[in-house]
Every structure is written in C-alpha cells, then in structure tokens.
Amino acid sequence: MAAAKPKTTKRAVKPAAPLSLGDYLQKILTARVYDVAIETPLDAAKNLSLRLGNRVLLKREDTQPVFSFKLRGAYNKMAHLSAAQLKRGVICASAGNHAQGVALAARRLGCKALIVMPVTTPELKVAAVRSHGGEVVLFGDSYSDAYLHALELETQHGLTFVHPFDDPDVIAGQGTIAMEILRQHQGPIDAVFVAIGGGGLISGVAAYIKSVRPEIQVIGVQTVDSDAMLRSVKAGKRVALHDVGLFADGTAVKLVGVETFRLARELVDDYVVVDTDATCAAIKDVFEDTRSILEPSGALGVAAIKQYVQTHRCKGKTFVAITCGANMNFDRLRFVAERAEVGEQREALFAVTIPEERGSFKRFCELLGPRAVTEFNYRISDAKQAHVFVGLATVNGAESAALARQFTRHGFATLDLTDDELAKEHLRHLVGGRSALAHDERLYRFVFPERPGALMRFLSSMHPGWNISLFHYRNQGADYGRILVGIQVPRADKQGFREFLQSLAYPCEDETDNPVYRLFLR
C-alpha cells in the first residue's frame, strides 16, 4: 500500500491532448486485465442493508489474487508495453498493494520487475512482493525516498516506470471494475462510493459510469487527514498536503495526479470525508456480513455510505461500495476493535467525578442501571474525590450528551470524552498508578460472567467497611469479562474477606504479591 507520495509528478504520463470520455470508454472496454485479475463478486451486505434501510452492495476487490484492485491497472499498463520495453523490465515504488500488482503482472508477462520499497516496510509485505517474483530494493525511510530512488534506477537501467495512478492505461484498468458492476447489477443504482488516494480508481470508475449510466452518482471518499483530492477540487488546482495520516495508508497521498485531478474534477458528483473511528466501524460491518477483514482504505466506501445515509436520511436507495483492499496487518486488529464501537456510535466515554466516600462507587453503578458497561477504570488518589473513566454501550451518538447530563444531575460531575482523541487513544490505558491512600490493599483478578447484574452482585456482596481502591474492566465481547480490583481490607477482616470470596463463586487470583503490582501500582 502506497504511503505519502512526493510532490513531484515527473514520471506521470501526460497525453499530448486530453483523452475524451469516448477515448476512455474504448480503453476500458479493450483493457487487458483478466489474464491475472478475476471478475470479483458484487455481494449484498444483508445485515448492513437492513440496519440502514437501504440496499448496500459490496464490489469485492479485496478478493483479487493480491487482495487489491491495483493488479488491474498495473497489468493493463504493462500489457501495452512493447516487447523491447518488457525485455528491459519495469520499475515502481510502493509500500504494498501496487508493488504486489506490478510483481505479479511482471511474472505473468515474463519480464523483470524492480520494486523499490522503504526500509520501514513490514517484512510481510516485502515477502509478498518477492513471492510474486519481484526483485525488492529497500531504500529510505519513507515512500518519497523510495520514489526518488526508483526514478534514478529507471534512468540508470533503462527500465519503464509503472505509475500507481496517473497514467491513462492504469486508469482504464481500474475502470473495468465499473464495467463489471453495471453488468452484474442492471437494476437501479443510486450511487457508487469510491476511495481516493491518488485518484486512479475513481477516475476509471467515473469515466465508465458517466459514459454508460450518467444518472448514477459517483461519490469520492477520503479521510479527514488525507483529503488531497477534495482540497484540490475546491481550490481548482492540485493542492499538496504537508502531511498525511497513515492509518488508511492505501489512500495516504500528498498530491493527486495531473490526469486524475482533471477527470475527478469533471466527473465526480460529490465527496464524503470520514474519520478513523468510522473506518474501524466499517471494517467491523463488512466482517459481520462477509467474515472478511478489510484494510482501512478498503472500508472507506462502506463508512461513507453510512455517513451519507445519516446525513441525507435516505431510504430504499441502492448504493455500491468498492471494497478495494484487504492487505491488513494483523497487529492493527486490536486498534480497529477498540475504536469500532465508538465509530459505530455504540460506545460513549466519560470522565466522572464521584465523592471519595463509602458507597459512592456503588451508588454510581446503580445509576447506570441495566446499561452495559464497556470499560471502567479507577484508582484511588484523593481523599475527597475520585475520578473514574467509564465506557457505556449506546444506541446512537446523541446518547452520550444525555448521559452526561443525567450523571451531573445526580451529583456526579461528568466530562463527555466520546470525541476526545487523547482519551480514546492514550488516557484510557493510563488510568492508575501508585497511591499513598491505598493502605491495606488487596489486589485480585476476577473472571465475571458477561451478564446483566454481575457487577452489582459483586458490589452488593461486599462488606460496607471495605473500600474499592482500584477497578479496571474492559468488555471485549467474550462470554467472560476480566476485572482487576483493589480492595482495602483491614487485617482484622481477613477471615470475613475469605468468606466473601467463597460466596461469590467467581474464579479469582490473588495478585497482591505480584512484583508487577509492587512496581507500578503499590
């Protein structure tokens, strides 16, 4: 997956005269992609459709041999090279999807492919390119470094540069996706949602759709931190971003192409900008419907459909999202799962201040009622007040503000953190630390059944003289929740505490003598 692209467009192919829609239609109809690419399915997202009240179809480019649409454009470009050019070989710079497409296309065409990748590229992606027969050169710390080095190697070795997006043959190859969509679904389609990085995919899709079914809207999707195309269209000229966000790294492009900007400006009907949380929620939505895991850029179209439906209050429409890639690093899944609930507006986060007195913790929990608690972090730190970090399951985004007002009315000062990036990404993991007030503290790990009332049963069984000094809980969707609890038990109450643990019948582990506890919490 390509990360931030440099400002230069030295190797972008610039036709002597702009190609017309008719020219592009002909190029798409005659594109050579199926020697290596497959015609991907157009699947109904049944659960998501039911929830949104609109028909959502997924164009499954994540099922390509390289798990991305990039193979289409790369192969079409290379299939149009002369025999002499193929004999000399091709070169590209990429950190992922385009690299795999070029490598596989080169193997099919029997030519050498030199792929320049940053030294920071994960070994998984380097290995994938090599498995397709590509020769990998690792250079520089960023895509920009790799790109400039690739241009030098192109000149030195007489290779042909295969641009990831700003080339009519690459654009035409990507346009075959739209050709398949309209053949697979000949009924009404209200809009097709397309992720935008450099613009090759949306240029090809828009060129075909506006030639054949101009009534269908083509809607571009970008992230809030990588919106170079939208800014360029608004400015009437290409705008280079100083920095780009790298979560959706497949669309993290600083400067869009010359030709792709021209086509998008003329043909794209509208744009939707989505954030990280919405993208994570869309990854989860697609998984629940297909049991497939998309990369962030591959889920942008789905995230945009959800946002578009909410904004325009659509009902009974038919929307298509191109799920353009599935090259997801496994270690990202923890982050995606963490943020999906907030992105789906199913979780609200709060900082709540409660009096540091016996029974206040239980009184606050009673106020929560039957609502599912997704997270609870607390550490005793002040003799008068306690600050807790709370996550609650919600139905929609409006609930967080209403809950904050409810807590405040009952005497618990509350700060709504649902949209606070610092809280979501860092502070939720940092609540805790040592406390001079935590005398006579016993530390236990409990396994709770995830069912309504389990937490209140625990609190109701406690002796009124025992104080909870630490509490950490996170609902991770399992049948059992794991909770860490610090309880201040006077030495005279040891026997009563043992009887309390036996009465709970919850599996538990005494961690009071754990050296980690002594290092960081005691």
Coordinates of C-alpha atoms in Angstrom, one line a residue:
M1 CA 0.0 0.0 0.0
A2 CA 1.4 3.3 -1.0
A3 CA 2.0 5.8 1.8
A4 CA 2.7 9.5 1.3
K5 CA 3.6 10.4 -2.3
P6 CA 6.1 13.1 -3.1
K7 CA 5.1 16.3 -4.8
T8 CA 6.9 15.6 -8.0
T9 CA 4.9 14.1 -10.9
K10 CA 7.9 13.7 -13.2
R11 CA 7.0 10.2 -14.3
A12 CA 3.3 10.7 -14.6
V13 CA 2.2 10.1 -18.2
K14 CA 0.7 13.2 -19.8
P15 CA -1.1 12.7 -23.1
A16 CA -0.5 15.3 -25.8
A17 CA -4.2 16.1 -25.8
P18 CA -6.6 15.2 -23.0
L19 CA -8.5 12.0 -23.6
S20 CA -12.2 12.3 -24.0
L21 CA -14.9 10.2 -22.3
G22 CA -15.2 8.2 -25.5
D23 CA -11.5 7.6 -25.5
Y24 CA -11.6 6.2 -22.0
L25 CA -14.7 4.1 -22.7
Q26 CA -12.8 2.4 -25.6
K27 CA -9.7 1.9 -23.5
I28 CA -11.7 0.4 -20.6
L29 CA -13.7 -1.9 -23.0
T30 CA -10.4 -3.2 -24.5
A31 CA -8.4 -3.3 -21.3
R32 CA -6.3 -6.4 -20.7
V33 CA -6.8 -7.3 -17.0
Y34 CA -8.3 -10.8 -16.9
D35 CA -5.0 -12.6 -17.7
V36 CA -4.2 -12.1 -14.0
A37 CA -7.3 -10.4 -12.3
I38 CA -10.6 -12.0 -11.6
E39 CA -14.1 -10.6 -12.1
T40 CA -14.9 -10.0 -8.4
P41 CA -18.4 -10.6 -7.0
L42 CA -20.9 -7.9 -6.2
D43 CA -22.2 -9.1 -2.8
A44 CA -25.2 -7.8 -0.8
A45 CA -24.3 -6.6 2.7
K46 CA -27.5 -8.0 4.2
N47 CA -27.1 -7.0 7.8
L48 CA -25.9 -3.5 7.0
S49 CA -28.6 -3.0 4.4
L50 CA -31.3 -4.0 7.0
R51 CA -29.8 -1.7 9.6
L52 CA -29.6 1.3 7.2
G53 CA -32.9 0.8 5.4
N54 CA -31.1 0.9 2.1
R55 CA -29.6 -1.7 -0.2
V56 CA -25.8 -1.9 0.2
L57 CA -23.7 -3.9 -2.4
L58 CA -20.0 -4.6 -2.0
K59 CA -17.8 -4.8 -5.0
R60 CA -15.3 -7.3 -3.6
E61 CA -11.9 -6.1 -5.0
D62 CA -10.4 -7.5 -1.7
T63 CA -10.8 -11.0 -3.2
Q64 CA -8.3 -10.3 -6.0
P65 CA -5.1 -12.5 -6.1
V66 CA -3.2 -9.7 -4.5
F67 CA -6.1 -8.7 -2.2
S68 CA -6.4 -5.3 -4.0
F69 CA -7.7 -3.7 -7.2
K70 CA -4.2 -2.4 -8.0
L71 CA -3.5 -5.5 -10.1
R72 CA -5.9 -4.4 -12.8
G73 CA -4.2 -1.1 -13.6
A74 CA -0.7 -2.4 -13.3
Y75 CA -1.2 -5.3 -15.6
N76 CA -3.1 -3.2 -18.2
K77 CA -0.3 -0.7 -18.3
M78 CA 2.4 -3.4 -18.7
A79 CA 0.4 -5.4 -21.2
H80 CA 0.5 -2.4 -23.5
L81 CA 4.3 -2.0 -23.4
S82 CA 6.3 -3.0 -26.4
A83 CA 8.4 -6.2 -26.5
A84 CA 11.5 -4.1 -26.2
Q85 CA 10.3 -2.4 -23.1
L86 CA 9.2 -5.6 -21.4
K87 CA 12.6 -7.1 -22.2
R88 CA 14.3 -4.2 -20.4
G89 CA 12.0 -4.6 -17.4
V90 CA 9.8 -2.3 -15.3
I91 CA 10.2 -0.5 -12.0
C92 CA 7.9 1.1 -9.5
A93 CA 8.0 2.5 -6.0
S94 CA 5.4 1.2 -3.5
A95 CA 5.0 0.1 0.1
G96 CA 2.3 -2.5 -0.6
N97 CA -0.6 -3.0 -3.0
H98 CA 0.8 -1.5 -6.2
A99 CA 4.1 -3.3 -5.6
Q100 CA 2.3 -6.7 -5.5
G101 CA 0.3 -5.9 -8.6
V102 CA 3.4 -4.9 -10.6
A103 CA 5.3 -8.0 -9.4
L104 CA 2.5 -10.4 -10.3
A105 CA 1.9 -8.8 -13.7
A106 CA 5.6 -8.9 -14.5
R107 CA 5.7 -12.6 -13.7
R108 CA 2.8 -13.2 -16.0
L109 CA 4.4 -11.2 -18.8
G110 CA 7.8 -12.8 -18.3
C111 CA 9.7 -9.5 -17.5
K112 CA 11.8 -8.3 -14.7
A113 CA 10.2 -6.1 -12.0
L114 CA 12.3 -3.9 -9.7
I115 CA 10.3 -2.8 -6.7
V116 CA 11.7 0.0 -4.5
M117 CA 10.3 -0.1 -1.0
P118 CA 11.1 1.9 2.1
V119 CA 13.3 0.1 4.6
T120 CA 10.5 0.6 7.1
T121 CA 8.1 -1.6 5.1
P122 CA 6.8 -4.6 7.2
E123 CA 8.5 -7.8 6.3
L124 CA 5.1 -9.3 5.5
K125 CA 4.7 -7.0 2.5
V126 CA 8.3 -7.4 1.3
A127 CA 7.8 -11.2 1.4
A128 CA 4.6 -10.9 -0.5
V129 CA 6.3 -9.0 -3.3
R130 CA 9.1 -11.5 -3.5
S131 CA 6.7 -14.4 -3.6
H132 CA 5.3 -12.9 -6.8
G133 CA 8.7 -12.8 -8.3
G134 CA 9.5 -9.1 -7.8
E135 CA 13.1 -8.0 -7.0
V136 CA 13.0 -5.8 -4.0
V137 CA 15.3 -2.8 -3.3
L138 CA 14.9 -1.3 0.2
F139 CA 15.8 2.3 0.3
G140 CA 15.0 5.3 2.5
D141 CA 12.7 5.8 5.5
S142 CA 9.6 6.9 3.5
Y143 CA 7.8 6.4 0.3
S144 CA 9.1 9.7 -1.0
D145 CA 12.7 8.4 -0.6
A146 CA 11.9 5.2 -2.3
Y147 CA 10.1 7.0 -5.2
L148 CA 13.1 9.3 -5.9
H149 CA 15.5 6.4 -5.8
A150 CA 13.3 4.5 -8.2
L151 CA 13.5 7.4 -10.7
E152 CA 17.3 7.2 -10.5
L153 CA 17.3 3.5 -11.1
E154 CA 14.9 3.9 -14.0
T155 CA 17.3 6.1 -15.8
Q156 CA 20.4 4.0 -14.9
H157 CA 19.0 0.7 -16.1
G158 CA 16.6 1.9 -18.9
L159 CA 13.5 0.5 -17.1
T160 CA 9.9 1.6 -17.7
F161 CA 8.3 3.3 -14.7
V162 CA 4.8 1.9 -13.8
H163 CA 2.9 4.8 -12.1
P164 CA 0.4 3.8 -9.4
F165 CA -2.4 6.1 -10.6
D166 CA -1.5 8.9 -13.0
D167 CA -1.5 7.0 -16.3
P168 CA -4.4 6.5 -18.8
D169 CA -3.7 2.8 -19.1
V170 CA -3.6 2.4 -15.3
I171 CA -6.9 4.4 -15.1
A172 CA -8.5 2.3 -17.8
G173 CA -7.5 -0.9 -16.0
Q174 CA -9.2 0.3 -12.8
G175 CA -12.3 1.3 -14.9
T176 CA -13.0 -2.4 -15.6
I177 CA -14.4 -2.5 -12.0
A178 CA -17.3 -0.2 -13.0
M179 CA -17.9 -2.2 -16.2
E180 CA -18.4 -5.3 -14.0
I181 CA -20.6 -3.5 -11.6
L182 CA -23.0 -2.4 -14.3
R183 CA -23.1 -5.8 -15.9
Q184 CA -23.6 -7.6 -12.5
H185 CA -26.4 -5.3 -11.4
Q186 CA -28.5 -4.0 -14.2
G187 CA -31.2 -2.5 -12.0
P188 CA -31.2 1.0 -10.4
I189 CA -28.0 2.1 -8.7
D190 CA -28.2 5.5 -6.9
A191 CA -24.5 5.9 -6.1
V192 CA -21.1 4.2 -6.2
F193 CA -18.7 5.1 -3.4
V194 CA -15.0 5.0 -4.2
A195 CA -12.0 5.6 -2.0
I196 CA -9.5 8.1 -3.3
G197 CA -5.8 8.1 -2.9
G198 CA -4.0 9.4 -6.0
G199 CA -7.3 9.2 -7.9
G200 CA -6.7 6.3 -10.4
L201 CA -9.5 4.2 -9.1
I202 CA -12.2 6.9 -9.1
S203 CA -11.1 8.3 -12.4
G204 CA -11.5 4.9 -14.2
V205 CA -14.8 4.2 -12.4
A206 CA -16.3 7.6 -13.1
A207 CA -15.1 7.6 -16.7
Y208 CA -17.0 4.4 -17.4
I209 CA -20.2 5.1 -15.4
K210 CA -20.6 8.6 -16.8
S211 CA -20.2 7.2 -20.3
V212 CA -22.8 4.4 -19.9
R213 CA -25.1 5.3 -16.9
P214 CA -24.6 9.0 -16.3
E215 CA -27.6 9.1 -13.9
I216 CA -25.6 7.1 -11.3
Q217 CA -23.7 9.3 -8.9
V218 CA -20.0 8.7 -8.3
I219 CA -19.0 9.8 -4.8
G220 CA -15.4 10.0 -3.7
V221 CA -14.3 9.1 -0.2
Q222 CA -11.3 10.5 1.7
T223 CA -10.1 10.5 5.2
V224 CA -10.0 13.7 7.3
D225 CA -6.2 13.6 7.3
S226 CA -5.6 12.7 3.6
D227 CA -8.1 14.7 1.6
A228 CA -5.8 16.0 -1.2
M229 CA -8.3 15.4 -4.0
L230 CA -11.2 17.2 -2.2
R231 CA -8.9 20.2 -1.4
S232 CA -7.7 20.3 -5.0
V233 CA -11.2 20.3 -6.4
K234 CA -12.3 23.1 -4.1
A235 CA -9.2 25.1 -5.0
G236 CA -9.5 24.5 -8.7
K237 CA -5.9 23.3 -8.8
R238 CA -3.8 20.5 -7.4
V239 CA -3.0 21.1 -3.7
A240 CA -0.1 19.3 -2.0
L241 CA -0.7 18.3 1.6
H242 CA 2.2 18.9 4.0
D243 CA 1.4 15.7 6.0
V244 CA -1.0 12.8 5.6
G245 CA -2.5 10.4 8.1
L246 CA -1.2 6.8 7.8
F247 CA -4.0 4.7 9.3
A248 CA -5.6 4.4 5.9
D249 CA -2.2 4.1 4.3
G250 CA -3.5 2.9 1.0
T251 CA -5.0 6.3 0.3
A252 CA -2.4 8.4 2.1
V253 CA -1.3 10.6 -0.9
K254 CA 0.0 14.1 -0.6
L255 CA -0.6 15.1 -4.2
V256 CA -3.1 13.7 -6.7
G257 CA -2.2 13.1 -10.3
V258 CA -2.5 15.6 -13.2
E259 CA -4.8 13.4 -15.2
T260 CA -6.7 12.0 -12.2
F261 CA -7.4 15.5 -11.0
R262 CA -8.7 16.5 -14.4
L263 CA -11.1 13.6 -14.5
A264 CA -12.3 13.8 -10.9
R265 CA -13.0 17.5 -11.3
E266 CA -15.1 16.9 -14.3
L267 CA -16.8 13.6 -13.4
V268 CA -17.1 13.1 -9.7
D269 CA -20.5 14.2 -8.3
D270 CA -19.7 14.5 -4.6
Y271 CA -17.3 13.8 -1.8
V272 CA -17.6 12.3 1.7
V273 CA -14.9 12.7 4.3
V274 CA -14.7 10.0 7.1
D275 CA -12.6 9.7 10.3
T276 CA -10.7 6.8 11.8
D277 CA -13.5 5.7 14.1
A278 CA -16.0 5.5 11.3
T279 CA -13.5 3.5 9.2
C280 CA -12.9 1.0 12.0
A281 CA -16.7 0.6 12.4
A282 CA -17.0 -0.1 8.7
I283 CA -14.3 -2.8 8.9
K284 CA -16.4 -4.5 11.6
D285 CA -19.6 -4.1 9.5
V286 CA -18.0 -5.8 6.5
F287 CA -16.7 -8.6 8.7
E288 CA -20.1 -9.2 10.2
D289 CA -21.6 -9.5 6.7
T290 CA -18.8 -11.4 4.9
R291 CA -16.4 -12.7 7.6
S292 CA -13.6 -10.9 5.7
I293 CA -11.3 -8.3 7.1
L294 CA -10.6 -5.2 5.0
E295 CA -7.7 -2.9 5.3
P296 CA -8.7 0.7 6.4
S297 CA -8.7 2.1 2.8
G298 CA -10.8 -0.8 1.6
A299 CA -13.5 0.1 4.1
L300 CA -13.8 3.8 3.3
G301 CA -16.7 3.3 0.8
V302 CA -18.8 1.5 3.4
A303 CA -18.0 4.2 6.1
A304 CA -19.1 6.8 3.6
I305 CA -22.4 5.1 2.8
K306 CA -23.3 5.0 6.4
Q307 CA -22.4 8.7 6.9
Y308 CA -24.3 9.6 3.7
V309 CA -27.4 7.8 4.7
Q310 CA -27.4 9.5 8.1
T311 CA -26.8 13.0 6.6
H312 CA -29.4 12.7 3.8
R313 CA -31.9 10.5 5.6
C314 CA -32.1 8.1 2.6
K315 CA -34.5 5.2 2.5
G316 CA -34.9 2.5 -0.2
K317 CA -31.8 3.5 -2.2
T318 CA -29.2 1.2 -3.8
F319 CA -25.6 2.0 -3.0
V320 CA -22.4 0.3 -4.1
A321 CA -19.1 0.4 -2.1
I322 CA -15.9 -0.8 -3.7
T323 CA -14.0 -2.7 -1.0
C324 CA -10.7 -2.0 -2.7
G325 CA -8.2 -3.8 -0.5
A326 CA -7.6 -6.3 2.3
N327 CA -3.9 -6.1 3.0
M328 CA -4.4 -5.6 6.7
N329 CA -1.6 -6.0 9.2
F330 CA -2.7 -8.4 11.9
D331 CA -1.3 -6.2 14.7
R332 CA -3.8 -3.5 13.7
L333 CA -6.8 -5.5 14.6
R334 CA -6.6 -4.7 18.3
F335 CA -6.8 -0.9 17.5
V336 CA -9.6 -1.5 15.0
A337 CA -11.7 -3.5 17.5
E338 CA -11.0 -0.8 20.2
R339 CA -12.3 2.0 18.0
A340 CA -15.1 0.3 16.1
E341 CA -17.6 0.7 18.9
V342 CA -17.1 4.4 19.1
G343 CA -17.1 4.7 15.3
E344 CA -20.4 2.9 15.2
Q345 CA -21.7 5.2 18.0
R346 CA -22.3 2.2 20.2
E347 CA -19.9 3.4 22.9
A348 CA -19.7 6.6 24.9
L349 CA -16.8 7.5 27.1
F350 CA -16.8 9.7 30.2
A351 CA -14.7 11.1 32.9
V352 CA -16.8 11.1 36.1
T353 CA -16.0 12.6 39.4
I354 CA -17.5 10.9 42.5
P355 CA -17.1 11.6 46.2
E356 CA -14.4 9.5 47.8
E357 CA -16.7 8.1 50.5
R358 CA -18.2 4.7 51.3
G359 CA -21.0 3.6 49.0
S360 CA -20.5 6.3 46.3
F361 CA -19.0 3.8 43.8
K362 CA -22.0 1.5 44.3
R363 CA -24.4 4.5 44.0
F364 CA -22.9 5.5 40.7
C365 CA -23.1 1.9 39.4
E366 CA -26.8 1.8 40.5
L367 CA -27.3 4.9 38.4
L368 CA -26.0 3.1 35.3
G369 CA -28.9 0.6 35.7
P370 CA -29.1 -2.3 33.2
R371 CA -26.9 -0.4 30.6
A372 CA -23.9 -2.4 29.5
V373 CA -20.6 -1.2 30.9
T374 CA -17.8 -1.5 28.3
E375 CA -15.0 -0.1 30.4
F376 CA -14.3 1.1 33.9
N377 CA -11.0 2.5 35.1
Y378 CA -10.5 3.9 38.6
R379 CA -7.6 4.4 41.1
I380 CA -7.9 6.0 44.5
S381 CA -5.8 9.2 44.5
D382 CA -7.6 11.9 46.5
A383 CA -9.1 11.8 50.0
K384 CA -12.2 13.8 48.9
Q385 CA -12.8 13.0 45.2
A386 CA -12.4 10.0 42.8
H387 CA -12.1 10.3 39.0
V388 CA -13.3 7.3 37.0
F389 CA -13.0 6.6 33.3
V390 CA -16.2 4.9 32.1
G391 CA -17.3 3.4 28.8
L392 CA -21.0 2.7 28.2
A393 CA -22.9 0.9 25.4
T394 CA -25.1 3.3 23.5
V395 CA -27.6 3.1 20.6
N396 CA -26.7 6.3 18.9
G397 CA -24.4 9.3 19.2
A398 CA -26.9 11.6 20.9
E399 CA -27.0 9.4 24.0
S400 CA -23.6 10.5 25.2
A401 CA -24.6 14.1 25.9
A402 CA -27.9 12.9 27.6
L403 CA -26.0 10.5 29.8
A404 CA -23.5 13.2 30.8
R405 CA -26.4 15.5 31.8
Q406 CA -28.0 12.7 33.8
F407 CA -24.9 11.9 35.8
T408 CA -24.3 15.6 36.6
R409 CA -27.9 16.0 37.8
H410 CA -27.3 13.2 40.3
G411 CA -24.2 14.9 41.7
F412 CA -21.5 13.3 39.6
A413 CA -19.6 15.9 37.6
T414 CA -19.1 14.5 34.1
L415 CA -17.0 15.2 31.1
D416 CA -18.0 13.6 27.8
L417 CA -14.9 12.1 26.2
T418 CA -16.6 10.3 23.3
D419 CA -14.9 12.6 20.7
D420 CA -11.7 13.2 22.5
E421 CA -8.8 11.7 20.6
L422 CA -6.4 11.9 23.5
A423 CA -8.8 10.0 25.8
K424 CA -9.6 7.3 23.2
E425 CA -6.0 6.6 22.1
H426 CA -4.0 7.1 25.3
L427 CA -5.6 8.1 28.5
R428 CA -7.9 5.0 28.7
H429 CA -4.8 2.9 29.0
L430 CA -3.0 5.2 31.6
V431 CA -5.6 5.5 34.4
G432 CA -4.0 4.2 37.6
G433 CA -0.6 4.4 39.3
R434 CA 0.6 4.4 42.9
S435 CA -1.4 5.9 45.7
A436 CA -0.4 6.7 49.3
L437 CA -4.1 6.2 50.2
A438 CA -4.2 2.6 49.2
H439 CA -3.3 1.1 52.6
D440 CA -4.4 -2.4 53.5
E441 CA -5.0 -3.0 49.8
R442 CA -5.5 -6.5 48.4
L443 CA -5.3 -6.9 44.6
Y444 CA -7.4 -9.6 42.8
R445 CA -8.1 -10.7 39.3
F446 CA -11.7 -11.9 38.8
V447 CA -13.4 -13.6 35.9
F448 CA -17.1 -12.4 35.7
P449 CA -19.8 -13.9 33.5
E450 CA -20.8 -11.3 31.0
R451 CA -24.4 -11.0 32.0
P452 CA -26.6 -8.2 33.4
G453 CA -26.2 -7.7 37.1
A454 CA -22.9 -9.5 37.6
L455 CA -21.1 -6.3 38.7
M456 CA -23.9 -5.2 41.1
R457 CA -23.9 -8.7 42.6
F458 CA -20.2 -8.3 43.4
L459 CA -20.7 -4.8 44.9
S460 CA -23.7 -5.8 46.9
S461 CA -21.9 -8.7 48.5
M462 CA -19.1 -6.6 49.8
H463 CA -18.8 -5.6 53.5
P464 CA -19.6 -1.9 53.9
G465 CA -16.3 -1.3 55.7
W466 CA -14.2 -2.3 52.7
N467 CA -13.3 0.3 50.1
I468 CA -12.6 -0.3 46.4
S469 CA -9.3 1.5 45.7
L470 CA -8.7 0.2 42.2
F471 CA -11.0 -1.1 39.5
H472 CA -10.2 -1.9 35.9
Y473 CA -12.7 -3.6 33.5
R474 CA -13.0 -3.8 29.7
N475 CA -15.7 -5.6 27.8
Q476 CA -14.0 -7.3 24.9
G477 CA -17.0 -9.2 23.6
A478 CA -16.3 -12.6 25.2
D479 CA -18.6 -14.6 27.4
Y480 CA -16.5 -13.8 30.4
G481 CA -15.1 -10.4 31.5
R482 CA -11.8 -10.0 33.3
I483 CA -11.7 -7.4 36.1
L484 CA -8.8 -6.2 38.3
V485 CA -10.0 -5.0 41.7
G486 CA -8.1 -3.4 44.6
I487 CA -9.9 -3.7 47.9
Q488 CA -8.9 -2.1 51.2
V489 CA -9.4 -4.9 53.8
P490 CA -8.3 -4.2 57.4
R491 CA -6.2 -7.1 58.8
A492 CA -8.9 -7.9 61.4
D493 CA -11.3 -8.7 58.5
K494 CA -9.2 -11.3 56.7
Q495 CA -11.5 -14.2 57.6
G496 CA -14.5 -12.3 56.5
F497 CA -12.9 -11.4 53.2
R498 CA -12.1 -15.1 52.6
E499 CA -15.7 -15.9 53.2
F500 CA -16.8 -13.1 50.8
L501 CA -14.6 -14.5 48.0
Q502 CA -16.0 -18.0 48.5
S503 CA -19.6 -16.7 48.4
L504 CA -19.1 -15.0 45.1
A505 CA -18.2 -18.3 43.3
Y506 CA -16.3 -16.3 40.7
P507 CA -12.8 -17.6 39.7
C508 CA -10.2 -15.2 41.1
E509 CA -6.5 -14.9 41.6
D510 CA -4.7 -13.1 44.4
E511 CA -2.1 -10.7 42.8
T512 CA -1.2 -8.9 46.0
D513 CA 2.4 -10.3 46.0
N514 CA 2.9 -9.9 42.2
P515 CA 6.1 -7.9 41.7
V516 CA 4.5 -6.0 38.8
Y517 CA 1.8 -4.7 41.2
R518 CA 4.5 -3.6 43.6
L519 CA 6.5 -1.8 40.8
F520 CA 3.7 0.1 39.2
L521 CA 0.6 0.3 41.5
R522 CA 1.6 0.0 45.1

